[in-house]
PDB file of C-alpha atoms in Angstrom:
ATOM      1  CA  MET A  86       0.543 -62.448  68.474  1.00 67.00           C
ATOM      2  CA  ARG A  87       0.113 -59.498  70.809  1.00 75.00           C
ATOM      3  CA  LYS A  88       2.213 -61.201  73.479  1.00 75.00           C
ATOM      4  CA  LYS A  89       4.976 -61.716  70.917  1.00 75.00           C
ATOM      5  CA  GLN A  90       4.915 -58.020  69.967  1.00 79.00           C
ATOM      6  CA  THR A  91       5.072 -57.015  73.629  1.00 84.00           C
ATOM      7  CA  LEU A  92       8.050 -59.292  74.180  1.00 84.00           C
ATOM      8  CA  SER A  93       9.809 -57.793  71.130  1.00 82.00           C
ATOM      9  CA  MET A  94       9.229 -54.257  72.408  1.00 88.00           C
ATOM     10  CA  LYS A  95      10.569 -55.159  75.855  1.00 85.00           C
ATOM     11  CA  ALA A  96      13.624 -56.809  74.308  1.00 88.00           C
ATOM     12  CA  ALA A  97      14.256 -53.716  72.143  1.00 87.00           C
ATOM     13  CA  LEU A  98      14.007 -51.487  75.228  1.00 91.00           C
ATOM     14  CA  VAL A  99      16.462 -53.660  77.181  1.00 91.00           C
ATOM     15  CA  SER A 100      18.848 -53.624  74.204  1.00 89.00           C
ATOM     16  CA  LEU A 101      18.634 -49.825  74.026  1.00 90.00           C
ATOM     17  CA  LEU A 102      19.357 -49.496  77.744  1.00 93.00           C
ATOM     18  CA  MET A 103      22.338 -51.846  77.430  1.00 92.00           C
ATOM     19  CA  PHE A 104      23.648 -49.792  74.501  1.00 87.00           C
ATOM     20  CA  LEU A 105      23.313 -46.523  76.443  1.00 90.00           C
ATOM     21  CA  LEU A 106      25.034 -48.127  79.437  1.00 93.00           C
ATOM     22  CA  LEU A 107      27.883 -49.278  77.209  1.00 89.00           C
ATOM     23  CA  ILE A 108      28.294 -45.771  75.737  1.00 87.00           C
ATOM     24  CA  GLY A 109      28.252 -44.282  79.249  1.00 89.00           C
ATOM     25  CA  VAL A 110      30.928 -46.674  80.519  1.00 88.00           C
ATOM     26  CA  TRP A 111      32.980 -46.010  77.379  1.00 84.00           C
ATOM     27  CA  GLN A 112      32.725 -42.247  77.899  1.00 84.00           C
ATOM     28  CA  LEU A 113      33.763 -42.497  81.552  1.00 85.00           C
ATOM     29  CA  ALA A 114      36.675 -44.806  80.720  1.00 82.00           C
ATOM     30  CA  THR A 115      38.069 -42.384  78.136  1.00 80.00           C
ATOM     31  CA  LEU A 116      37.765 -39.188  80.185  1.00 78.00           C
ATOM     32  CA  PRO A 117      41.113 -37.351  80.375  1.00 72.00           C
ATOM     33  CA  ALA A 118      42.927 -37.387  83.693  1.00 60.00           C
ATOM     34  CA  ALA A 119      43.896 -34.294  85.643  1.00 52.00           C
ATOM     35  CA  ASN A 120      46.819 -32.135  84.599  1.00 52.00           C
ATOM     36  CA  VAL A 121      50.172 -33.675  85.454  1.00 49.00           C
ATOM     37  CA  ASP A 122      53.667 -32.259  85.711  1.00 53.00           C
ATOM     38  CA  ALA A 123      55.332 -33.330  82.468  1.00 53.00           C
ATOM     39  CA  THR A 124      58.780 -32.180  83.695  1.00 55.00           C
ATOM     40  CA  ALA A 125      58.902 -34.637  86.592  1.00 55.00           C
ATOM     41  CA  GLY A 126      62.130 -36.640  86.369  1.00 56.00           C
ATOM     42  CA  MET A 127      63.532 -34.520  83.489  1.00 63.00           C
ATOM     43  CA  THR A 128      66.839 -32.674  83.606  1.00 68.00           C
ATOM     44  CA  ALA A 129      67.211 -29.046  82.515  1.00 66.00           C
ATOM     45  CA  GLU A 130      68.908 -30.186  79.300  1.00 68.00           C
ATOM     46  CA  GLN A 131      66.006 -32.503  78.467  1.00 66.00           C
ATOM     47  CA  ILE A 132      63.489 -29.723  79.095  1.00 63.00           C
ATOM     48  CA  GLU A 133      65.440 -27.392  76.798  1.00 67.00           C
ATOM     49  CA  TYR A 134      65.628 -30.107  74.112  1.00 62.00           C
ATOM     50  CA  GLN A 135      61.848 -30.573  74.245  1.00 63.00           C
ATOM     51  CA  LYS A 136      61.393 -26.810  73.782  1.00 64.00           C
ATOM     52  CA  MET A 137      63.658 -26.914  70.707  1.00 64.00           C
ATOM     53  CA  LEU A 138      61.367 -29.603  69.250  1.00 58.00           C
ATOM     54  CA  GLY A 139      58.414 -27.261  69.682  1.00 58.00           C
ATOM     55  CA  LYS A 140      57.104 -28.937  72.825  1.00 59.00           C
ATOM     56  CA  ASP A 141      56.938 -27.082  76.104  1.00 56.00           C
ATOM     57  CA  PRO A 142      56.899 -29.615  78.950  1.00 54.00           C
ATOM     58  CA  THR A 143      56.641 -26.828  81.508  1.00 55.00           C
ATOM     59  CA  GLN A 144      53.031 -26.351  80.468  1.00 55.00           C
ATOM     60  CA  GLY A 145      50.511 -28.595  82.194  1.00 48.00           C
ATOM     61  CA  GLN A 146      49.572 -31.507  80.000  1.00 48.00           C
ATOM     62  CA  VAL A 147      46.437 -33.584  80.087  1.00 43.00           C
ATOM     63  CA  LYS A 148      47.008 -37.297  80.409  1.00 44.00           C
ATOM     64  CA  SER A 149      44.860 -39.395  78.079  1.00 46.00           C
ATOM     65  CA  SER A 150      44.402 -43.119  77.723  1.00 51.00           C
ATOM     66  CA  GLY A 151      44.774 -42.844  73.944  1.00 69.00           C
ATOM     67  CA  PHE A 152      41.550 -44.813  73.368  1.00 80.00           C
ATOM     68  CA  PRO A 153      39.036 -42.872  71.250  1.00 84.00           C
ATOM     69  CA  THR A 154      35.961 -41.414  72.891  1.00 86.00           C
ATOM     70  CA  PRO A 155      32.400 -42.064  71.632  1.00 87.00           C
ATOM     71  CA  ALA A 156      32.374 -38.555  70.157  1.00 87.00           C
ATOM     72  CA  GLU A 157      35.572 -39.256  68.201  1.00 87.00           C
ATOM     73  CA  MET A 158      34.106 -42.538  66.972  1.00 88.00           C
ATOM     74  CA  GLY A 159      30.953 -40.717  65.871  1.00 88.00           C
ATOM     75  CA  ALA A 160      33.021 -38.204  63.900  1.00 89.00           C
ATOM     76  CA  THR A 161      35.018 -41.003  62.268  1.00 89.00           C
ATOM     77  CA  ALA A 162      31.870 -42.923  61.373  1.00 89.00           C
ATOM     78  CA  TRP A 163      30.314 -39.813  59.833  1.00 91.00           C
ATOM     79  CA  LYS A 164      33.464 -39.134  57.817  1.00 89.00           C
ATOM     80  CA  HIS A 165      33.411 -42.628  56.312  1.00 89.00           C
ATOM     81  CA  LEU A 166      29.646 -42.880  55.805  1.00 90.00           C
ATOM     82  CA  SER A 167      29.276 -39.430  54.269  1.00 89.00           C
ATOM     83  CA  ASN A 168      31.681 -40.309  51.438  1.00 87.00           C
ATOM     84  CA  PRO A 169      31.912 -44.121  51.224  1.00 88.00           C
ATOM     85  CA  PHE A 170      32.818 -44.415  47.511  1.00 89.00           C
ATOM     86  CA  TYR A 171      35.935 -42.256  47.182  1.00 85.00           C
ATOM     87  CA  ASP A 172      39.050 -43.729  45.556  1.00 84.00           C
ATOM     88  CA  ASN A 173      42.337 -41.909  46.099  1.00 83.00           C
ATOM     89  CA  GLY A 174      44.664 -44.752  45.174  1.00 78.00           C
ATOM     90  CA  PRO A 175      45.578 -48.281  46.224  1.00 76.00           C
ATOM     91  CA  ASN A 176      45.769 -47.592  49.973  1.00 76.00           C
ATOM     92  CA  ASP A 177      43.001 -45.012  50.257  1.00 80.00           C
ATOM     93  CA  LYS A 178      39.557 -46.221  49.239  1.00 85.00           C
ATOM     94  CA  GLY A 179      36.119 -45.627  50.710  1.00 88.00           C
ATOM     95  CA  ILE A 180      34.577 -48.115  53.104  1.00 91.00           C
ATOM     96  CA  ALA A 181      31.874 -49.071  50.583  1.00 92.00           C
ATOM     97  CA  ILE A 182      34.498 -49.983  47.974  1.00 92.00           C
ATOM     98  CA  GLN A 183      36.415 -52.089  50.487  1.00 92.00           C
ATOM     99  CA  LEU A 184      33.199 -53.846  51.525  1.00 93.00           C
ATOM    100  CA  ALA A 185      32.289 -54.462  47.884  1.00 93.00           C
ATOM    101  CA  TYR A 186      35.592 -56.258  47.247  1.00 92.00           C
ATOM    102  CA  SER A 187      35.081 -58.461  50.306  1.00 92.00           C
ATOM    103  CA  LEU A 188      31.446 -59.241  49.496  1.00 94.00           C
ATOM    104  CA  VAL A 189      32.296 -60.167  45.899  1.00 94.00           C
ATOM    105  CA  ARG A 190      34.984 -62.582  47.081  1.00 92.00           C
ATOM    106  CA  VAL A 191      32.656 -64.077  49.672  1.00 94.00           C
ATOM    107  CA  GLY A 192      29.824 -64.342  47.142  1.00 94.00           C
ATOM    108  CA  LEU A 193      31.926 -66.090  44.498  1.00 94.00           C
ATOM    109  CA  GLY A 194      33.465 -68.549  46.950  1.00 94.00           C
ATOM    110  CA  PHE A 195      30.078 -69.231  48.531  1.00 95.00           C
ATOM    111  CA  LEU A 196      28.372 -69.838  45.155  1.00 96.00           C
ATOM    112  CA  LEU A 197      31.127 -72.260  44.149  1.00 96.00           C
ATOM    113  CA  ALA A 198      30.612 -74.087  47.442  1.00 95.00           C
ATOM    114  CA  CYS A 199      26.859 -74.284  46.755  1.00 94.00           C
ATOM    115  CA  VAL A 200      27.474 -75.739  43.294  1.00 95.00           C
ATOM    116  CA  VAL A 201      29.702 -78.462  44.768  1.00 94.00           C
ATOM    117  CA  ALA A 202      28.212 -79.102  48.224  1.00 94.00           C
ATOM    118  CA  VAL A 203      24.474 -79.267  47.542  1.00 93.00           C
ATOM    119  CA  PRO A 204      24.521 -81.867  44.698  1.00 92.00           C
ATOM    120  CA  MET A 205      27.249 -83.837  46.431  1.00 93.00           C
ATOM    121  CA  GLY A 206      25.326 -83.731  49.705  1.00 92.00           C
ATOM    122  CA  PHE A 207      22.244 -85.012  47.902  1.00 90.00           C
ATOM    123  CA  VAL A 208      24.156 -87.986  46.511  1.00 90.00           C
ATOM    124  CA  ILE A 209      25.814 -88.781  49.846  1.00 92.00           C
ATOM    125  CA  GLY A 210      22.548 -88.434  51.747  1.00 89.00           C
ATOM    126  CA  MET A 211      20.680 -90.770  49.414  1.00 86.00           C
ATOM    127  CA  SER A 212      23.368 -93.464  49.358  1.00 86.00           C
ATOM    128  CA  PRO A 213      24.547 -95.087  52.630  1.00 87.00           C
ATOM    129  CA  LEU A 214      27.414 -96.674  50.689  1.00 91.00           C
ATOM    130  CA  LEU A 215      28.743 -93.331  49.438  1.00 90.00           C
ATOM    131  CA  HIS A 216      28.198 -91.810  52.877  1.00 89.00           C
ATOM    132  CA  LYS A 217      30.527 -94.359  54.453  1.00 91.00           C
ATOM    133  CA  ALA A 218      33.009 -94.047  51.579  1.00 91.00           C
ATOM    134  CA  PHE A 219      33.246 -90.251  51.733  1.00 91.00           C
ATOM    135  CA  ASP A 220      33.100 -89.911  55.517  1.00 90.00           C
ATOM    136  CA  PRO A 221      36.860 -90.502  56.196  1.00 91.00           C
ATOM    137  CA  PHE A 222      37.848 -87.834  53.652  1.00 91.00           C
ATOM    138  CA  ILE A 223      35.327 -85.350  55.059  1.00 90.00           C
ATOM    139  CA  GLN A 224      36.430 -85.967  58.647  1.00 90.00           C
ATOM    140  CA  VAL A 225      40.093 -85.403  57.730  1.00 91.00           C
ATOM    141  CA  LEU A 226      39.569 -82.256  55.620  1.00 89.00           C
ATOM    142  CA  LYS A 227      36.826 -80.588  57.687  1.00 88.00           C
ATOM    143  CA  PRO A 228      38.934 -79.647  60.781  1.00 89.00           C
ATOM    144  CA  ILE A 229      41.709 -78.012  58.728  1.00 89.00           C
ATOM    145  CA  SER A 230      41.748 -74.250  59.217  1.00 86.00           C
ATOM    146  CA  PRO A 231      40.862 -72.445  55.975  1.00 84.00           C
ATOM    147  CA  LEU A 232      43.851 -70.137  56.393  1.00 84.00           C
ATOM    148  CA  ALA A 233      46.121 -73.185  56.384  1.00 88.00           C
ATOM    149  CA  TRP A 234      45.180 -73.572  52.712  1.00 89.00           C
ATOM    150  CA  MET A 235      46.296 -70.025  51.881  1.00 87.00           C
ATOM    151  CA  PRO A 236      50.022 -70.749  51.280  1.00 88.00           C
ATOM    152  CA  LEU A 237      49.157 -73.671  49.010  1.00 89.00           C
ATOM    153  CA  ALA A 238      46.582 -71.563  47.163  1.00 87.00           C
ATOM    154  CA  LEU A 239      49.045 -68.710  46.657  1.00 86.00           C
ATOM    155  CA  TYR A 240      51.689 -71.132  45.386  1.00 88.00           C
ATOM    156  CA  THR A 241      49.419 -72.921  42.916  1.00 89.00           C
ATOM    157  CA  ILE A 242      47.036 -70.139  41.840  1.00 86.00           C
ATOM    158  CA  LYS A 243      49.551 -67.264  42.093  1.00 84.00           C
ATOM    159  CA  ASP A 244      46.799 -64.671  42.474  1.00 83.00           C
ATOM    160  CA  SER A 245      45.838 -63.232  45.851  1.00 82.00           C
ATOM    161  CA  SER A 246      42.221 -62.419  44.949  1.00 83.00           C
ATOM    162  CA  VAL A 247      41.534 -65.862  43.489  1.00 88.00           C
ATOM    163  CA  SER A 248      43.298 -67.440  46.458  1.00 88.00           C
ATOM    164  CA  GLY A 249      40.932 -65.578  48.768  1.00 88.00           C
ATOM    165  CA  ILE A 250      37.966 -66.940  46.821  1.00 91.00           C
ATOM    166  CA  PHE A 251      39.394 -70.457  47.091  1.00 92.00           C
ATOM    167  CA  VAL A 252      39.749 -70.085  50.872  1.00 92.00           C
ATOM    168  CA  ILE A 253      36.104 -68.995  51.094  1.00 93.00           C
ATOM    169  CA  PHE A 254      35.105 -71.999  49.001  1.00 94.00           C
ATOM    170  CA  ILE A 255      37.042 -74.487  51.123  1.00 93.00           C
ATOM    171  CA  CYS A 256      35.614 -73.139  54.400  1.00 91.00           C
ATOM    172  CA  SER A 257      32.036 -72.932  53.080  1.00 92.00           C
ATOM    173  CA  VAL A 258      31.768 -76.353  51.505  1.00 94.00           C
ATOM    174  CA  TRP A 259      31.868 -78.544  54.631  1.00 93.00           C
ATOM    175  CA  PRO A 260      28.939 -77.195  56.710  1.00 93.00           C
ATOM    176  CA  MET A 261      26.799 -77.055  53.580  1.00 94.00           C
ATOM    177  CA  LEU A 262      27.781 -80.561  52.481  1.00 94.00           C
ATOM    178  CA  LEU A 263      27.178 -82.149  55.888  1.00 93.00           C
ATOM    179  CA  ASN A 264      23.850 -80.395  56.475  1.00 94.00           C
ATOM    180  CA  THR A 265      22.616 -81.260  52.994  1.00 93.00           C
ATOM    181  CA  ALA A 266      23.538 -84.913  53.445  1.00 92.00           C
ATOM    182  CA  PHE A 267      21.914 -84.989  56.875  1.00 92.00           C
ATOM    183  CA  GLY A 268      18.743 -83.292  55.622  1.00 90.00           C
ATOM    184  CA  VAL A 269      18.402 -85.649  52.663  1.00 89.00           C
ATOM    185  CA  ALA A 270      19.046 -88.722  54.805  1.00 88.00           C
ATOM    186  CA  SER A 271      16.481 -87.549  57.386  1.00 86.00           C
ATOM    187  CA  VAL A 272      13.538 -87.288  54.962  1.00 84.00           C
ATOM    188  CA  LYS A 273      10.696 -89.403  56.327  1.00 81.00           C
ATOM    189  CA  ARG A 274      10.533 -92.865  54.845  1.00 80.00           C
ATOM    190  CA  GLU A 275       6.735 -92.598  54.579  1.00 81.00           C
ATOM    191  CA  TRP A 276       7.033 -89.774  52.075  1.00 79.00           C
ATOM    192  CA  LEU A 277       9.557 -91.702  50.001  1.00 77.00           C
ATOM    193  CA  ASN A 278       7.373 -94.800  50.116  1.00 77.00           C
ATOM    194  CA  VAL A 279       4.376 -92.827  48.872  1.00 80.00           C
ATOM    195  CA  ALA A 280       6.484 -91.451  46.020  1.00 76.00           C
ATOM    196  CA  SER A 281       7.596 -94.990  45.150  1.00 76.00           C
ATOM    197  CA  THR A 282       3.998 -96.221  45.267  1.00 78.00           C
ATOM    198  CA  LEU A 283       2.981 -93.476  42.864  1.00 77.00           C
ATOM    199  CA  GLU A 284       5.954 -94.440  40.640  1.00 73.00           C
ATOM    200  CA  VAL A 285       7.448 -90.955  40.797  1.00 76.00           C
ATOM    201  CA  LYS A 286      10.611 -90.744  38.720  1.00 79.00           C
ATOM    202  CA  PRO A 287      13.891 -90.235  40.665  1.00 76.00           C
ATOM    203  CA  LEU A 288      14.544 -86.717  39.361  1.00 80.00           C
ATOM    204  CA  ARG A 289      11.008 -85.579  40.096  1.00 81.00           C
ATOM    205  CA  ARG A 290      11.155 -87.223  43.533  1.00 82.00           C
ATOM    206  CA  ALA A 291      14.399 -85.353  44.302  1.00 81.00           C
ATOM    207  CA  PHE A 292      12.908 -81.950  43.420  1.00 80.00           C
ATOM    208  CA  ARG A 293       9.318 -82.430  44.621  1.00 82.00           C
ATOM    209  CA  VAL A 294       9.759 -84.577  47.725  1.00 83.00           C
ATOM    210  CA  ILE A 295      13.349 -84.627  49.023  1.00 84.00           C
ATOM    211  CA  LEU A 296      14.388 -81.022  48.318  1.00 85.00           C
ATOM    212  CA  PRO A 297      11.366 -79.361  50.050  1.00 86.00           C
ATOM    213  CA  ALA A 298      11.744 -81.684  53.039  1.00 87.00           C
ATOM    214  CA  ALA A 299      15.486 -81.087  53.366  1.00 88.00           C
ATOM    215  CA  ALA A 300      15.397 -77.361  52.514  1.00 90.00           C
ATOM    216  CA  PRO A 301      15.384 -76.076  56.141  1.00 90.00           C
ATOM    217  CA  THR A 302      18.450 -78.163  56.973  1.00 92.00           C
ATOM    218  CA  ILE A 303      20.201 -77.129  53.746  1.00 92.00           C
ATOM    219  CA  LEU A 304      19.529 -73.449  54.527  1.00 93.00           C
ATOM    220  CA  THR A 305      20.941 -73.992  58.016  1.00 92.00           C
ATOM    221  CA  GLY A 306      24.160 -75.281  56.451  1.00 93.00           C
ATOM    222  CA  MET A 307      24.255 -72.296  54.097  1.00 94.00           C
ATOM    223  CA  ARG A 308      23.737 -69.929  57.011  1.00 93.00           C
ATOM    224  CA  ILE A 309      26.611 -71.482  58.949  1.00 94.00           C
ATOM    225  CA  SER A 310      28.807 -71.447  55.852  1.00 94.00           C
ATOM    226  CA  MET A 311      28.131 -67.760  55.194  1.00 94.00           C
ATOM    227  CA  SER A 312      29.000 -66.855  58.781  1.00 92.00           C
ATOM    228  CA  ILE A 313      32.276 -68.760  58.534  1.00 93.00           C
ATOM    229  CA  ALA A 314      33.026 -67.270  55.108  1.00 93.00           C
ATOM    230  CA  TRP A 315      32.572 -63.698  56.363  1.00 93.00           C
ATOM    231  CA  LEU A 316      34.760 -64.516  59.361  1.00 90.00           C
ATOM    232  CA  VAL A 317      37.525 -66.007  57.213  1.00 91.00           C
ATOM    233  CA  ILE A 318      37.621 -63.364  54.457  1.00 89.00           C
ATOM    234  CA  VAL A 319      38.693 -60.686  56.956  1.00 87.00           C
ATOM    235  CA  ALA A 320      41.659 -62.764  58.108  1.00 86.00           C
ATOM    236  CA  ALA A 321      42.507 -63.797  54.538  1.00 87.00           C
ATOM    237  CA  GLU A 322      42.559 -60.186  53.324  1.00 87.00           C
ATOM    238  CA  MET A 323      44.873 -59.266  56.183  1.00 85.00           C
ATOM    239  CA  LEU A 324      47.323 -61.854  54.854  1.00 81.00           C
ATOM    240  CA  VAL A 325      47.115 -61.179  51.108  1.00 79.00           C
ATOM    241  CA  GLY A 326      46.526 -57.411  51.295  1.00 75.00           C
ATOM    242  CA  GLY A 327      45.450 -55.226  48.400  1.00 78.00           C
ATOM    243  CA  THR A 328      41.748 -54.533  48.911  1.00 85.00           C
ATOM    244  CA  GLY A 329      38.877 -55.560  51.145  1.00 88.00           C
ATOM    245  CA  ILE A 330      37.652 -54.786  54.632  1.00 91.00           C
ATOM    246  CA  GLY A 331      40.274 -57.068  56.193  1.00 89.00           C
ATOM    247  CA  TYR A 332      43.056 -55.188  54.419  1.00 89.00           C
ATOM    248  CA  PHE A 333      41.442 -51.913  55.522  1.00 91.00           C
ATOM    249  CA  VAL A 334      41.671 -52.990  59.176  1.00 91.00           C
ATOM    250  CA  TRP A 335      45.307 -54.025  58.835  1.00 89.00           C
ATOM    251  CA  ASN A 336      46.263 -50.895  56.888  1.00 88.00           C
ATOM    252  CA  GLU A 337      44.652 -48.579  59.435  1.00 87.00           C
ATOM    253  CA  TRP A 338      46.398 -50.431  62.252  1.00 87.00           C
ATOM    254  CA  ASN A 339      49.714 -49.862  60.480  1.00 85.00           C
ATOM    255  CA  ASN A 340      48.738 -46.183  60.265  1.00 83.00           C
ATOM    256  CA  LEU A 341      48.054 -46.253  64.042  1.00 82.00           C
ATOM    257  CA  SER A 342      44.479 -45.055  63.454  1.00 84.00           C
ATOM    258  CA  LEU A 343      42.597 -46.766  66.248  1.00 88.00           C
ATOM    259  CA  THR A 344      39.319 -44.988  65.472  1.00 90.00           C
ATOM    260  CA  ASN A 345      39.324 -46.356  61.909  1.00 90.00           C
ATOM    261  CA  VAL A 346      40.128 -49.859  63.191  1.00 91.00           C
ATOM    262  CA  ILE A 347      37.216 -49.794  65.640  1.00 92.00           C
ATOM    263  CA  PHE A 348      34.894 -48.382  62.962  1.00 93.00           C
ATOM    264  CA  ALA A 349      35.870 -51.204  60.579  1.00 92.00           C
ATOM    265  CA  ILE A 350      35.274 -53.787  63.332  1.00 93.00           C
ATOM    266  CA  LEU A 351      31.773 -52.399  63.871  1.00 93.00           C
ATOM    267  CA  VAL A 352      31.098 -52.444  60.109  1.00 93.00           C
ATOM    268  CA  ILE A 353      32.236 -56.089  59.908  1.00 93.00           C
ATOM    269  CA  GLY A 354      29.862 -56.973  62.732  1.00 93.00           C
ATOM    270  CA  VAL A 355      26.888 -55.149  61.196  1.00 94.00           C
ATOM    271  CA  VAL A 356      27.423 -56.677  57.744  1.00 94.00           C
ATOM    272  CA  GLY A 357      27.818 -60.138  59.276  1.00 93.00           C
ATOM    273  CA  MET A 358      24.558 -59.658  61.187  1.00 93.00           C
ATOM    274  CA  LEU A 359      22.713 -58.578  58.023  1.00 95.00           C
ATOM    275  CA  LEU A 360      24.001 -61.593  56.082  1.00 93.00           C
ATOM    276  CA  ASP A 361      22.938 -63.915  58.896  1.00 93.00           C
ATOM    277  CA  GLN A 362      19.491 -62.315  59.099  1.00 93.00           C
ATOM    278  CA  ALA A 363      19.042 -62.681  55.331  1.00 93.00           C
ATOM    279  CA  PHE A 364      19.635 -66.438  55.539  1.00 92.00           C
ATOM    280  CA  ALA A 365      17.460 -66.657  58.653  1.00 90.00           C
ATOM    281  CA  GLY A 366      14.630 -65.083  56.660  1.00 90.00           C
ATOM    282  CA  LEU A 367      15.098 -67.577  53.823  1.00 89.00           C
ATOM    283  CA  GLN A 368      15.149 -70.400  56.353  1.00 87.00           C
ATOM    284  CA  ARG A 369      11.829 -69.275  57.843  1.00 87.00           C
ATOM    285  CA  LYS A 370      10.242 -69.178  54.385  1.00 86.00           C
ATOM    286  CA  VAL A 371      11.118 -72.814  53.624  1.00 83.00           C
ATOM    287  CA  THR A 372      10.380 -74.174  57.097  1.00 80.00           C
ATOM    288  CA  TYR A 373       7.092 -76.017  57.262  1.00 71.00           C
ATOM    289  CA  VAL A 374       4.911 -77.056  60.194  1.00 66.00           C
ATOM    290  CA  GLU A 375       3.839 -80.693  60.189  1.00 61.00           C
TER     291      GLU A 375
END
């Protein structure tokens, strides 16, 4: 136990050093260059025109890469995090509101996938006949990109928000279905034979024997599905627009606000990590040691 804690502390220290190194490299890469002569290659008429526009090219100008510095990113992050719930209209909402829209869509699509995939995976895993019958359909539908379903969803459903939920459902169902079927089919025959010897009824056997044994594999499928769902919702919201963290990224890019785009990317990564860690915690709770 102590060795594990020491390893965790060392890993945290290495991570901190890597983070500081990254910030240092970022700061050096965004340092402004020396003053340059802005009038080089310009005619007298062009210089006069620039002065009429309120710009004086005869003054030394500092050349910048245009990429935000860590300090600018810190100021942007503070601005968003200090007031995350403001709502100034359709195209100007706080980061918490945008995240809430995305999380609701992901949650609804994911729950629908659970309702379909887990029972269906149980049936397929317990029946070799149904496994062989369903396998061609699963193998054809599984590789299709979720975003390829978006035009069809928009045409049939005619609602961008519901279409986004459908895309989350269609991308979440396959990992969950396959992992559930695999987990159910991999339950030890000895345990099933004992249940049969004790004349355990099928429903009770499913909940008391098969489900606990297959739970770690089912949670693995759910974890994979959630990661894919969070990945897909950002791209889907860029396409359909309106609200959500994906739309926020696209809208800020259209506004040429690179600091807001980078901040949103970091938020997407942090939220994705927290969702993954939540399912990892659930997976550890249902994992048993033989």
